């Protein structure tokens, strides 16, 4: 066994693939080793020699046999659904806030041209009419704050509804969703809260965290206005609401506190999504808050999730499905869709706000 890698006495997790399945060899400080295959619901206590063989990529016959016996008990992936056509729209690359980590660096002039928006809407409606459930899903999540060009925003929302509700359209269901900063007053709150089916409101935590991460354009506080928007949506809106909190190296240790703060401030009736900061866009500039340590993030997320359960709040993260097994991460891979950038570029990803990474065409 001299050619086998040593198995450390320190806690460690070694990942390997066996017969297309993700497996782990977990080693503890007590020199105990476990072979874990989550999709087979299989966990085996193995010896040091067996652990070394597995880490080296050699699967003992006994392990392979146990995996085969566990196949009938395997967790089945959630089914892929293609019942709707999805359209992502970008209206602007500008914003009312100056978030320190903005992936789109949203402070640029320019608006989407109406002929392009009209063309995208018409194309998406035709595609939606061909889906099994004749459903159209539209999200406003490309680039800057969608509500900033208010007249264009209202016109777009109303046009989507008028086209899909027209007697000549066979679209049976239309869902509108939006990611918004919530930095606006009652008139906008009333319209948004009634017109949308799903809203994701960006709110990173208690006032000091929110104002550090997401100041307004002059560098001042944004918390009070955004919190008032959240309260309005919960009391008067018809949309399903989710709070999205970006987690930085500064805020990672306060995730449970953030859940408790939201519960104290807003009660129940929404989900909380904690997303780790991704160092792209403005987050690459000197002086920006950094991404969290992912090991600490994982521990804090699990604690925050437990706090949420105690308080009646669902706490999630997009990068991990802890309640079911899925065979995909990005909806663009399984849902017929496209996103339209301001310049007319068609892209597969709504975060690709200029179509540089996933653009594959141009709408005219």
mmCIF file of C-alpha atoms in Angstrom:
data_model
loop_
_atom_site.group_PDB
_atom_site.id
_atom_site.type_symbol
_atom_site.label_atom_id
_atom_site.label_comp_id
_atom_site.label_asym_id
_atom_site.label_seq_id
_atom_site.Cartn_x
_atom_site.Cartn_y
_atom_site.Cartn_z
ATOM 1 C CA UNK A 1 0.000 0.000 0.000
ATOM 2 C CA UNK A 2 3.050 2.271 -0.252
ATOM 3 C CA UNK A 3 1.720 3.882 -3.430
ATOM 4 C CA UNK A 4 -1.582 4.895 -1.846
ATOM 5 C CA UNK A 5 -1.985 8.471 -0.589
ATOM 6 C CA UNK A 6 -1.830 8.893 3.146
ATOM 7 C CA UNK A 7 -5.108 9.432 4.955
ATOM 8 C CA UNK A 8 -4.717 12.473 7.183
ATOM 9 C CA UNK A 9 -5.737 12.384 10.831
ATOM 10 C CA UNK A 10 -7.134 15.909 10.377
ATOM 11 C CA UNK A 11 -10.847 16.262 9.451
ATOM 12 C CA UNK A 12 -11.062 15.975 5.671
ATOM 13 C CA UNK A 13 -13.494 15.308 2.842
ATOM 14 C CA UNK A 14 -12.273 13.741 -0.400
ATOM 15 C CA UNK A 15 -14.615 13.873 -3.391
ATOM 16 C CA UNK A 16 -14.722 11.183 -6.069
ATOM 17 C CA UNK A 17 -17.036 9.953 -8.804
ATOM 18 C CA UNK A 18 -18.110 6.327 -8.900
ATOM 19 C CA UNK A 19 -20.475 5.068 -11.605
ATOM 20 C CA UNK A 20 -21.557 8.626 -12.317
ATOM 21 C CA UNK A 21 -22.374 9.405 -8.690
ATOM 22 C CA UNK A 22 -20.777 11.975 -6.411
ATOM 23 C CA UNK A 23 -19.169 10.259 -3.422
ATOM 24 C CA UNK A 24 -17.122 11.403 -0.449
ATOM 25 C CA UNK A 25 -14.587 9.842 1.866
ATOM 26 C CA UNK A 26 -14.978 11.644 5.192
ATOM 27 C CA UNK A 27 -12.134 11.318 7.674
ATOM 28 C CA UNK A 28 -12.275 12.459 11.293
ATOM 29 C CA UNK A 29 -9.577 13.408 13.777
ATOM 30 C CA UNK A 30 -10.251 10.109 15.548
ATOM 31 C CA UNK A 31 -9.003 8.312 12.428
ATOM 32 C CA UNK A 32 -12.498 7.122 11.567
ATOM 33 C CA UNK A 33 -13.436 7.059 7.896
ATOM 34 C CA UNK A 34 -16.803 7.035 6.180
ATOM 35 C CA UNK A 35 -17.799 6.449 2.584
ATOM 36 C CA UNK A 36 -20.811 8.634 1.808
ATOM 37 C CA UNK A 37 -23.023 8.566 -1.290
ATOM 38 C CA UNK A 38 -25.894 11.001 -0.612
ATOM 39 C CA UNK A 39 -27.950 10.158 -3.708
ATOM 40 C CA UNK A 40 -27.980 6.486 -2.669
ATOM 41 C CA UNK A 41 -28.710 7.320 0.972
ATOM 42 C CA UNK A 42 -25.597 5.268 1.706
ATOM 43 C CA UNK A 43 -23.046 5.853 4.476
ATOM 44 C CA UNK A 44 -20.474 3.206 5.379
ATOM 45 C CA UNK A 45 -17.867 3.134 8.114
ATOM 46 C CA UNK A 46 -14.676 1.976 6.343
ATOM 47 C CA UNK A 47 -11.166 1.173 7.466
ATOM 48 C CA UNK A 48 -8.046 3.217 6.808
ATOM 49 C CA UNK A 49 -6.896 0.909 4.017
ATOM 50 C CA UNK A 50 -10.263 1.057 2.246
ATOM 51 C CA UNK A 51 -10.374 4.842 2.625
ATOM 52 C CA UNK A 52 -6.919 5.089 1.058
ATOM 53 C CA UNK A 53 -7.975 2.929 -1.881
ATOM 54 C CA UNK A 54 -11.059 5.069 -2.494
ATOM 55 C CA UNK A 55 -9.083 8.307 -2.331
ATOM 56 C CA UNK A 56 -6.650 6.819 -4.871
ATOM 57 C CA UNK A 57 -9.553 6.094 -7.211
ATOM 58 C CA UNK A 58 -9.667 2.337 -6.591
ATOM 59 C CA UNK A 59 -13.131 1.092 -5.634
ATOM 60 C CA UNK A 60 -13.056 -2.162 -3.645
ATOM 61 C CA UNK A 61 -15.426 -4.867 -4.844
ATOM 62 C CA UNK A 62 -17.333 -4.823 -1.556
ATOM 63 C CA UNK A 63 -18.009 -1.078 -1.881
ATOM 64 C CA UNK A 64 -19.180 -1.448 -5.483
ATOM 65 C CA UNK A 65 -21.493 -4.262 -4.385
ATOM 66 C CA UNK A 66 -23.029 -2.177 -1.583
ATOM 67 C CA UNK A 67 -23.619 0.681 -4.012
ATOM 68 C CA UNK A 68 -25.398 -1.664 -6.411
ATOM 69 C CA UNK A 69 -27.613 -2.978 -3.616
ATOM 70 C CA UNK A 70 -28.548 0.617 -2.722
ATOM 71 C CA UNK A 71 -29.668 1.540 -6.253
ATOM 72 C CA UNK A 72 -33.371 0.789 -5.616
ATOM 73 C CA UNK A 73 -33.268 3.317 -2.765
ATOM 74 C CA UNK A 74 -31.666 6.068 -4.864
ATOM 75 C CA UNK A 75 -33.000 9.606 -4.653
ATOM 76 C CA UNK A 76 -34.590 10.569 -7.960
ATOM 77 C CA UNK A 77 -33.864 14.046 -9.367
ATOM 78 C CA UNK A 78 -36.737 16.511 -9.449
ATOM 79 C CA UNK A 79 -38.314 16.476 -12.929
ATOM 80 C CA UNK A 80 -37.352 19.147 -15.399
ATOM 81 C CA UNK A 81 -40.320 21.284 -16.356
ATOM 82 C CA UNK A 82 -40.679 23.045 -19.692
ATOM 83 C CA UNK A 83 -44.240 24.208 -19.297
ATOM 84 C CA UNK A 84 -43.507 27.907 -19.841
ATOM 85 C CA UNK A 85 -41.444 30.230 -22.003
ATOM 86 C CA UNK A 86 -39.356 32.759 -20.118
ATOM 87 C CA UNK A 87 -38.336 36.252 -21.218
ATOM 88 C CA UNK A 88 -35.799 38.359 -19.322
ATOM 89 C CA UNK A 89 -35.860 42.103 -19.967
ATOM 90 C CA UNK A 90 -33.371 44.865 -19.267
ATOM 91 C CA UNK A 91 -34.665 48.437 -19.348
ATOM 92 C CA UNK A 92 -31.670 50.391 -18.053
ATOM 93 C CA UNK A 93 -28.093 50.151 -16.831
ATOM 94 C CA UNK A 94 -28.637 52.930 -14.299
ATOM 95 C CA UNK A 95 -29.771 52.732 -10.684
ATOM 96 C CA UNK A 96 -30.953 54.806 -7.729
ATOM 97 C CA UNK A 97 -28.421 53.104 -5.453
ATOM 98 C CA UNK A 98 -24.655 52.783 -5.537
ATOM 99 C CA UNK A 99 -24.159 49.246 -4.232
ATOM 100 C CA UNK A 100 -20.518 48.548 -3.514
ATOM 101 C CA UNK A 101 -20.567 45.117 -5.170
ATOM 102 C CA UNK A 102 -22.921 45.681 -8.147
ATOM 103 C CA UNK A 103 -22.217 43.048 -10.801
ATOM 104 C CA UNK A 104 -23.615 45.339 -13.502
ATOM 105 C CA UNK A 105 -21.798 48.472 -12.280
ATOM 106 C CA UNK A 106 -25.163 50.168 -12.718
ATOM 107 C CA UNK A 107 -24.521 53.876 -13.113
ATOM 108 C CA UNK A 108 -24.587 54.136 -16.899
ATOM 109 C CA UNK A 109 -26.954 56.248 -19.035
ATOM 110 C CA UNK A 110 -29.189 54.773 -21.690
ATOM 111 C CA UNK A 111 -32.558 53.062 -21.978
ATOM 112 C CA UNK A 112 -33.889 50.121 -23.927
ATOM 113 C CA UNK A 113 -35.489 51.105 -27.234
ATOM 114 C CA UNK A 114 -39.199 50.468 -27.464
ATOM 115 C CA UNK A 115 -39.145 48.696 -30.863
ATOM 116 C CA UNK A 116 -36.724 46.122 -29.417
ATOM 117 C CA UNK A 117 -38.901 45.573 -26.352
ATOM 118 C CA UNK A 118 -42.009 45.227 -28.507
ATOM 119 C CA UNK A 119 -40.265 42.717 -30.755
ATOM 120 C CA UNK A 120 -39.066 40.681 -27.769
ATOM 121 C CA UNK A 121 -42.539 40.633 -26.214
ATOM 122 C CA UNK A 122 -44.204 39.534 -29.443
ATOM 123 C CA UNK A 123 -41.643 36.773 -30.015
ATOM 124 C CA UNK A 124 -41.944 35.512 -26.437
ATOM 125 C CA UNK A 125 -45.747 35.434 -26.646
ATOM 126 C CA UNK A 126 -45.611 33.307 -29.798
ATOM 127 C CA UNK A 127 -43.202 30.903 -28.114
ATOM 128 C CA UNK A 128 -45.360 30.754 -24.975
ATOM 129 C CA UNK A 129 -48.381 29.794 -27.059
ATOM 130 C CA UNK A 130 -46.492 26.636 -28.074
ATOM 131 C CA UNK A 131 -45.643 25.492 -24.531
ATOM 132 C CA UNK A 132 -47.639 22.643 -22.931
ATOM 133 C CA UNK A 133 -49.425 24.968 -20.526
ATOM 134 C CA UNK A 134 -49.397 28.037 -22.796
ATOM 135 C CA UNK A 135 -47.604 30.049 -20.144
ATOM 136 C CA UNK A 136 -45.394 33.126 -20.405
ATOM 137 C CA UNK A 137 -42.994 34.134 -17.639
ATOM 138 C CA UNK A 138 -41.335 37.555 -17.803
ATOM 139 C CA UNK A 139 -38.662 38.814 -15.426
ATOM 140 C CA UNK A 140 -37.199 42.288 -15.113
ATOM 141 C CA UNK A 141 -33.706 41.474 -13.895
ATOM 142 C CA UNK A 142 -31.156 42.493 -16.547
ATOM 143 C CA UNK A 143 -28.812 45.378 -15.735
ATOM 144 C CA UNK A 144 -29.924 48.263 -13.506
ATOM 145 C CA UNK A 145 -33.018 49.041 -11.417
ATOM 146 C CA UNK A 146 -36.067 48.282 -13.621
ATOM 147 C CA UNK A 147 -38.307 50.923 -12.031
ATOM 148 C CA UNK A 148 -35.886 53.815 -12.601
ATOM 149 C CA UNK A 149 -37.178 54.629 -16.126
ATOM 150 C CA UNK A 150 -40.699 54.682 -14.718
ATOM 151 C CA UNK A 151 -42.663 55.553 -17.853
ATOM 152 C CA UNK A 152 -40.874 52.888 -19.885
ATOM 153 C CA UNK A 153 -41.306 50.377 -17.076
ATOM 154 C CA UNK A 154 -45.065 50.948 -16.816
ATOM 155 C CA UNK A 155 -45.475 50.867 -20.573
ATOM 156 C CA UNK A 156 -43.639 47.542 -20.786
ATOM 157 C CA UNK A 157 -45.640 45.911 -17.994
ATOM 158 C CA UNK A 158 -48.940 47.107 -19.433
ATOM 159 C CA UNK A 159 -47.975 46.006 -22.945
ATOM 160 C CA UNK A 160 -47.134 42.486 -21.785
ATOM 161 C CA UNK A 161 -50.519 42.195 -20.118
ATOM 162 C CA UNK A 162 -52.461 43.685 -23.028
ATOM 163 C CA UNK A 163 -50.824 41.354 -25.569
ATOM 164 C CA UNK A 164 -51.323 38.198 -23.509
ATOM 165 C CA UNK A 165 -54.895 39.131 -22.582
ATOM 166 C CA UNK A 166 -55.840 39.902 -26.186
ATOM 167 C CA UNK A 167 -58.560 37.612 -27.528
ATOM 168 C CA UNK A 168 -56.289 36.581 -30.406
ATOM 169 C CA UNK A 169 -53.618 35.291 -28.022
ATOM 170 C CA UNK A 170 -53.769 31.697 -26.812
ATOM 171 C CA UNK A 171 -51.517 32.388 -23.806
ATOM 172 C CA UNK A 172 -53.455 31.189 -20.786
ATOM 173 C CA UNK A 173 -51.182 32.305 -17.945
ATOM 174 C CA UNK A 174 -48.689 35.140 -17.541
ATOM 175 C CA UNK A 175 -46.297 35.506 -14.611
ATOM 176 C CA UNK A 176 -44.347 38.699 -13.947
ATOM 177 C CA UNK A 177 -41.331 38.740 -11.649
ATOM 178 C CA UNK A 178 -38.728 41.340 -10.762
ATOM 179 C CA UNK A 179 -35.626 41.864 -8.694
ATOM 180 C CA UNK A 180 -35.812 45.395 -7.294
ATOM 181 C CA UNK A 181 -33.919 47.612 -4.873
ATOM 182 C CA UNK A 182 -37.159 48.983 -3.400
ATOM 183 C CA UNK A 183 -35.771 52.512 -3.178
ATOM 184 C CA UNK A 184 -38.927 54.399 -4.140
ATOM 185 C CA UNK A 185 -42.155 55.810 -2.738
ATOM 186 C CA UNK A 186 -45.794 54.823 -2.379
ATOM 187 C CA UNK A 187 -46.920 55.433 -5.977
ATOM 188 C CA UNK A 188 -44.386 52.989 -7.369
ATOM 189 C CA UNK A 189 -44.941 50.561 -4.497
ATOM 190 C CA UNK A 190 -48.663 50.437 -5.235
ATOM 191 C CA UNK A 191 -48.202 49.703 -8.941
ATOM 192 C CA UNK A 192 -45.437 47.145 -8.479
ATOM 193 C CA UNK A 193 -47.185 45.362 -5.621
ATOM 194 C CA UNK A 194 -50.359 44.845 -7.647
ATOM 195 C CA UNK A 195 -48.917 44.053 -11.077
ATOM 196 C CA UNK A 196 -46.299 41.442 -10.206
ATOM 197 C CA UNK A 197 -46.655 37.822 -9.168
ATOM 198 C CA UNK A 198 -43.193 37.413 -7.624
ATOM 199 C CA UNK A 199 -40.879 40.087 -6.224
ATOM 200 C CA UNK A 200 -37.329 39.767 -4.972
ATOM 201 C CA UNK A 201 -36.410 42.735 -2.793
ATOM 202 C CA UNK A 202 -32.712 43.332 -2.189
ATOM 203 C CA UNK A 203 -32.187 44.022 1.514
ATOM 204 C CA UNK A 204 -28.881 42.901 2.986
ATOM 205 C CA UNK A 205 -29.632 43.060 6.705
ATOM 206 C CA UNK A 206 -30.018 45.517 9.599
ATOM 207 C CA UNK A 207 -29.433 49.228 8.855
ATOM 208 C CA UNK A 208 -25.652 49.221 9.271
ATOM 209 C CA UNK A 209 -25.176 46.289 6.883
ATOM 210 C CA UNK A 210 -27.665 47.566 4.292
ATOM 211 C CA UNK A 211 -26.226 51.075 4.322
ATOM 212 C CA UNK A 212 -22.655 49.779 4.036
ATOM 213 C CA UNK A 213 -23.426 47.411 1.182
ATOM 214 C CA UNK A 214 -26.168 49.361 -0.591
ATOM 215 C CA UNK A 215 -25.915 53.132 -0.042
ATOM 216 C CA UNK A 216 -27.867 55.540 -2.205
ATOM 217 C CA UNK A 217 -26.153 57.440 -5.000
ATOM 218 C CA UNK A 218 -24.960 60.164 -2.658
ATOM 219 C CA UNK A 219 -23.539 57.608 -0.226
ATOM 220 C CA UNK A 220 -26.357 57.999 2.279
ATOM 221 C CA UNK A 221 -28.737 55.566 3.951
ATOM 222 C CA UNK A 222 -31.111 53.416 1.926
ATOM 223 C CA UNK A 223 -32.427 51.178 4.704
ATOM 224 C CA UNK A 224 -35.485 53.146 5.850
ATOM 225 C CA UNK A 225 -36.918 53.546 2.347
ATOM 226 C CA UNK A 226 -36.340 49.911 1.376
ATOM 227 C CA UNK A 227 -37.759 48.650 4.677
ATOM 228 C CA UNK A 228 -40.879 50.762 4.094
ATOM 229 C CA UNK A 229 -41.200 49.210 0.634
ATOM 230 C CA UNK A 230 -40.985 45.750 2.163
ATOM 231 C CA UNK A 231 -43.709 46.590 4.661
ATOM 232 C CA UNK A 232 -45.934 47.934 1.871
ATOM 233 C CA UNK A 233 -45.518 44.815 -0.267
ATOM 234 C CA UNK A 234 -46.374 42.564 2.670
ATOM 235 C CA UNK A 235 -49.432 44.562 3.707
ATOM 236 C CA UNK A 236 -50.846 45.686 0.370
ATOM 237 C CA UNK A 237 -49.209 43.746 -2.456
ATOM 238 C CA UNK A 238 -50.419 40.525 -4.049
ATOM 239 C CA UNK A 239 -46.971 39.277 -5.051
ATOM 240 C CA UNK A 240 -45.022 36.470 -3.413
ATOM 241 C CA UNK A 241 -42.120 38.233 -1.740
ATOM 242 C CA UNK A 242 -38.554 37.193 -1.150
ATOM 243 C CA UNK A 243 -35.803 39.152 0.574
ATOM 244 C CA UNK A 244 -32.387 38.750 -1.015
ATOM 245 C CA UNK A 245 -29.382 39.461 1.207
ATOM 246 C CA UNK A 246 -25.906 39.508 -0.308
ATOM 247 C CA UNK A 247 -23.380 38.173 2.209
ATOM 248 C CA UNK A 248 -19.899 39.701 2.404
ATOM 249 C CA UNK A 249 -16.860 39.101 4.574
ATOM 250 C CA UNK A 250 -18.272 41.821 6.830
ATOM 251 C CA UNK A 251 -21.779 40.398 7.235
ATOM 252 C CA UNK A 252 -21.173 36.639 7.125
ATOM 253 C CA UNK A 253 -21.064 36.311 10.912
ATOM 254 C CA UNK A 254 -24.426 38.059 11.262
ATOM 255 C CA UNK A 255 -26.703 35.929 9.125
ATOM 256 C CA UNK A 256 -28.709 34.573 12.058
ATOM 257 C CA UNK A 257 -28.995 38.094 13.443
ATOM 258 C CA UNK A 258 -30.295 39.223 10.056
ATOM 259 C CA UNK A 259 -33.039 36.582 10.124
ATOM 260 C CA UNK A 260 -34.045 37.688 13.616
ATOM 261 C CA UNK A 261 -34.001 41.340 12.545
ATOM 262 C CA UNK A 262 -36.223 40.691 9.536
ATOM 263 C CA UNK A 263 -38.662 38.728 11.696
ATOM 264 C CA UNK A 264 -38.775 41.504 14.278
ATOM 265 C CA UNK A 265 -39.250 44.173 11.604
ATOM 266 C CA UNK A 266 -41.538 42.444 9.102
ATOM 267 C CA UNK A 267 -43.006 39.363 10.763
ATOM 268 C CA UNK A 268 -43.615 36.429 8.413
ATOM 269 C CA UNK A 269 -44.872 35.878 4.872
ATOM 270 C CA UNK A 270 -41.676 35.927 2.784
ATOM 271 C CA UNK A 271 -38.549 33.890 2.107
ATOM 272 C CA UNK A 272 -34.980 34.958 2.855
ATOM 273 C CA UNK A 273 -32.237 34.170 0.359
ATOM 274 C CA UNK A 274 -28.620 34.543 1.454
ATOM 275 C CA UNK A 275 -26.293 34.777 -1.545
ATOM 276 C CA UNK A 276 -22.502 34.980 -1.137
ATOM 277 C CA UNK A 277 -20.961 38.055 -2.713
ATOM 278 C CA UNK A 278 -19.395 37.274 -6.097
ATOM 279 C CA UNK A 279 -16.304 39.379 -6.915
ATOM 280 C CA UNK A 280 -17.305 40.681 -10.334
ATOM 281 C CA UNK A 281 -18.184 44.126 -11.645
ATOM 282 C CA UNK A 282 -17.870 46.870 -9.047
ATOM 283 C CA UNK A 283 -16.876 44.287 -6.426
ATOM 284 C CA UNK A 284 -13.440 44.125 -8.072
ATOM 285 C CA UNK A 285 -12.687 47.750 -7.279
ATOM 286 C CA UNK A 286 -10.262 48.574 -4.446
ATOM 287 C CA UNK A 287 -11.946 49.153 -1.101
ATOM 288 C CA UNK A 288 -15.028 47.074 -1.849
ATOM 289 C CA UNK A 289 -16.233 44.608 0.757
ATOM 290 C CA UNK A 290 -14.955 41.143 -0.086
ATOM 291 C CA UNK A 291 -16.633 37.771 -0.489
ATOM 292 C CA UNK A 292 -17.165 35.624 2.605
ATOM 293 C CA UNK A 293 -15.053 32.639 3.521
ATOM 294 C CA UNK A 294 -17.216 29.853 2.125
ATOM 295 C CA UNK A 295 -16.612 27.441 4.996
ATOM 296 C CA UNK A 296 -17.803 30.087 7.435
ATOM 297 C CA UNK A 297 -20.646 31.020 5.090
ATOM 298 C CA UNK A 298 -21.853 27.400 5.047
ATOM 299 C CA UNK A 299 -21.818 27.119 8.834
ATOM 300 C CA UNK A 300 -23.559 30.464 9.299
ATOM 301 C CA UNK A 301 -26.130 29.667 6.630
ATOM 302 C CA UNK A 302 -27.119 26.433 8.359
ATOM 303 C CA UNK A 303 -27.452 28.281 11.664
ATOM 304 C CA UNK A 304 -29.544 30.989 10.018
ATOM 305 C CA UNK A 305 -31.754 28.359 8.417
ATOM 306 C CA UNK A 306 -32.406 26.814 11.828
ATOM 307 C CA UNK A 307 -33.256 30.243 13.241
ATOM 308 C CA UNK A 308 -35.632 30.775 10.332
ATOM 309 C CA UNK A 309 -37.383 27.481 10.984
ATOM 310 C CA UNK A 310 -37.892 28.453 14.609
ATOM 311 C CA UNK A 311 -39.367 31.799 13.556
ATOM 312 C CA UNK A 312 -41.492 30.453 10.713
ATOM 313 C CA UNK A 313 -39.313 31.830 7.913
ATOM 314 C CA UNK A 314 -37.875 29.860 5.005
ATOM 315 C CA UNK A 315 -34.146 30.548 4.528
ATOM 316 C CA UNK A 316 -32.573 29.421 1.249
ATOM 317 C CA UNK A 317 -29.636 29.898 -1.121
ATOM 318 C CA UNK A 318 -29.822 29.511 -4.901
ATOM 319 C CA UNK A 319 -26.613 27.494 -5.102
ATOM 320 C CA UNK A 320 -27.859 24.558 -3.038
ATOM 321 C CA UNK A 321 -31.125 22.661 -2.986
ATOM 322 C CA UNK A 322 -31.172 21.096 0.460
ATOM 323 C CA UNK A 323 -34.676 19.649 0.263
ATOM 324 C CA UNK A 324 -34.540 17.898 -3.115
ATOM 325 C CA UNK A 325 -32.104 16.598 -5.706
ATOM 326 C CA UNK A 326 -31.887 18.504 -8.980
ATOM 327 C CA UNK A 327 -29.899 17.820 -12.117
ATOM 328 C CA UNK A 328 -29.463 21.481 -13.015
ATOM 329 C CA UNK A 329 -28.629 24.806 -11.398
ATOM 330 C CA UNK A 330 -29.457 27.477 -13.970
ATOM 331 C CA UNK A 331 -32.970 27.687 -15.360
ATOM 332 C CA UNK A 332 -31.589 28.792 -18.732
ATOM 333 C CA UNK A 333 -30.432 25.203 -19.197
ATOM 334 C CA UNK A 334 -33.877 23.649 -18.787
ATOM 335 C CA UNK A 335 -36.477 26.355 -19.478
ATOM 336 C CA UNK A 336 -36.961 27.712 -23.022
ATOM 337 C CA UNK A 337 -35.942 31.340 -22.649
ATOM 338 C CA UNK A 338 -33.866 34.316 -23.675
ATOM 339 C CA UNK A 339 -32.874 37.620 -22.100
ATOM 340 C CA UNK A 340 -32.718 40.928 -23.955
ATOM 341 C CA UNK A 341 -29.935 43.425 -23.267
ATOM 342 C CA UNK A 342 -30.273 47.156 -23.859
ATOM 343 C CA UNK A 343 -28.211 46.976 -27.038
ATOM 344 C CA UNK A 344 -30.470 44.329 -28.548
ATOM 345 C CA UNK A 345 -28.145 41.429 -27.802
ATOM 346 C CA UNK A 346 -29.914 38.193 -26.959
ATOM 347 C CA UNK A 347 -28.216 36.309 -24.130
ATOM 348 C CA UNK A 348 -28.883 33.128 -22.175
ATOM 349 C CA UNK A 349 -28.158 34.755 -18.793
ATOM 350 C CA UNK A 350 -29.959 37.707 -17.227
ATOM 351 C CA UNK A 351 -26.788 38.643 -15.313
ATOM 352 C CA UNK A 352 -24.910 38.946 -18.607
ATOM 353 C CA UNK A 353 -26.263 42.479 -18.956
ATOM 354 C CA UNK A 354 -24.270 43.343 -22.112
ATOM 355 C CA UNK A 355 -24.289 39.883 -23.670
ATOM 356 C CA UNK A 356 -20.512 39.539 -23.553
ATOM 357 C CA UNK A 357 -20.363 36.072 -22.003
ATOM 358 C CA UNK A 358 -23.488 34.242 -23.139
ATOM 359 C CA UNK A 359 -24.792 36.372 -25.999
ATOM 360 C CA UNK A 360 -25.749 34.402 -29.089
ATOM 361 C CA UNK A 361 -27.697 36.763 -31.320
ATOM 362 C CA UNK A 362 -29.165 40.200 -31.883
ATOM 363 C CA UNK A 363 -32.772 41.329 -31.970
ATOM 364 C CA UNK A 364 -33.770 43.890 -34.571
#
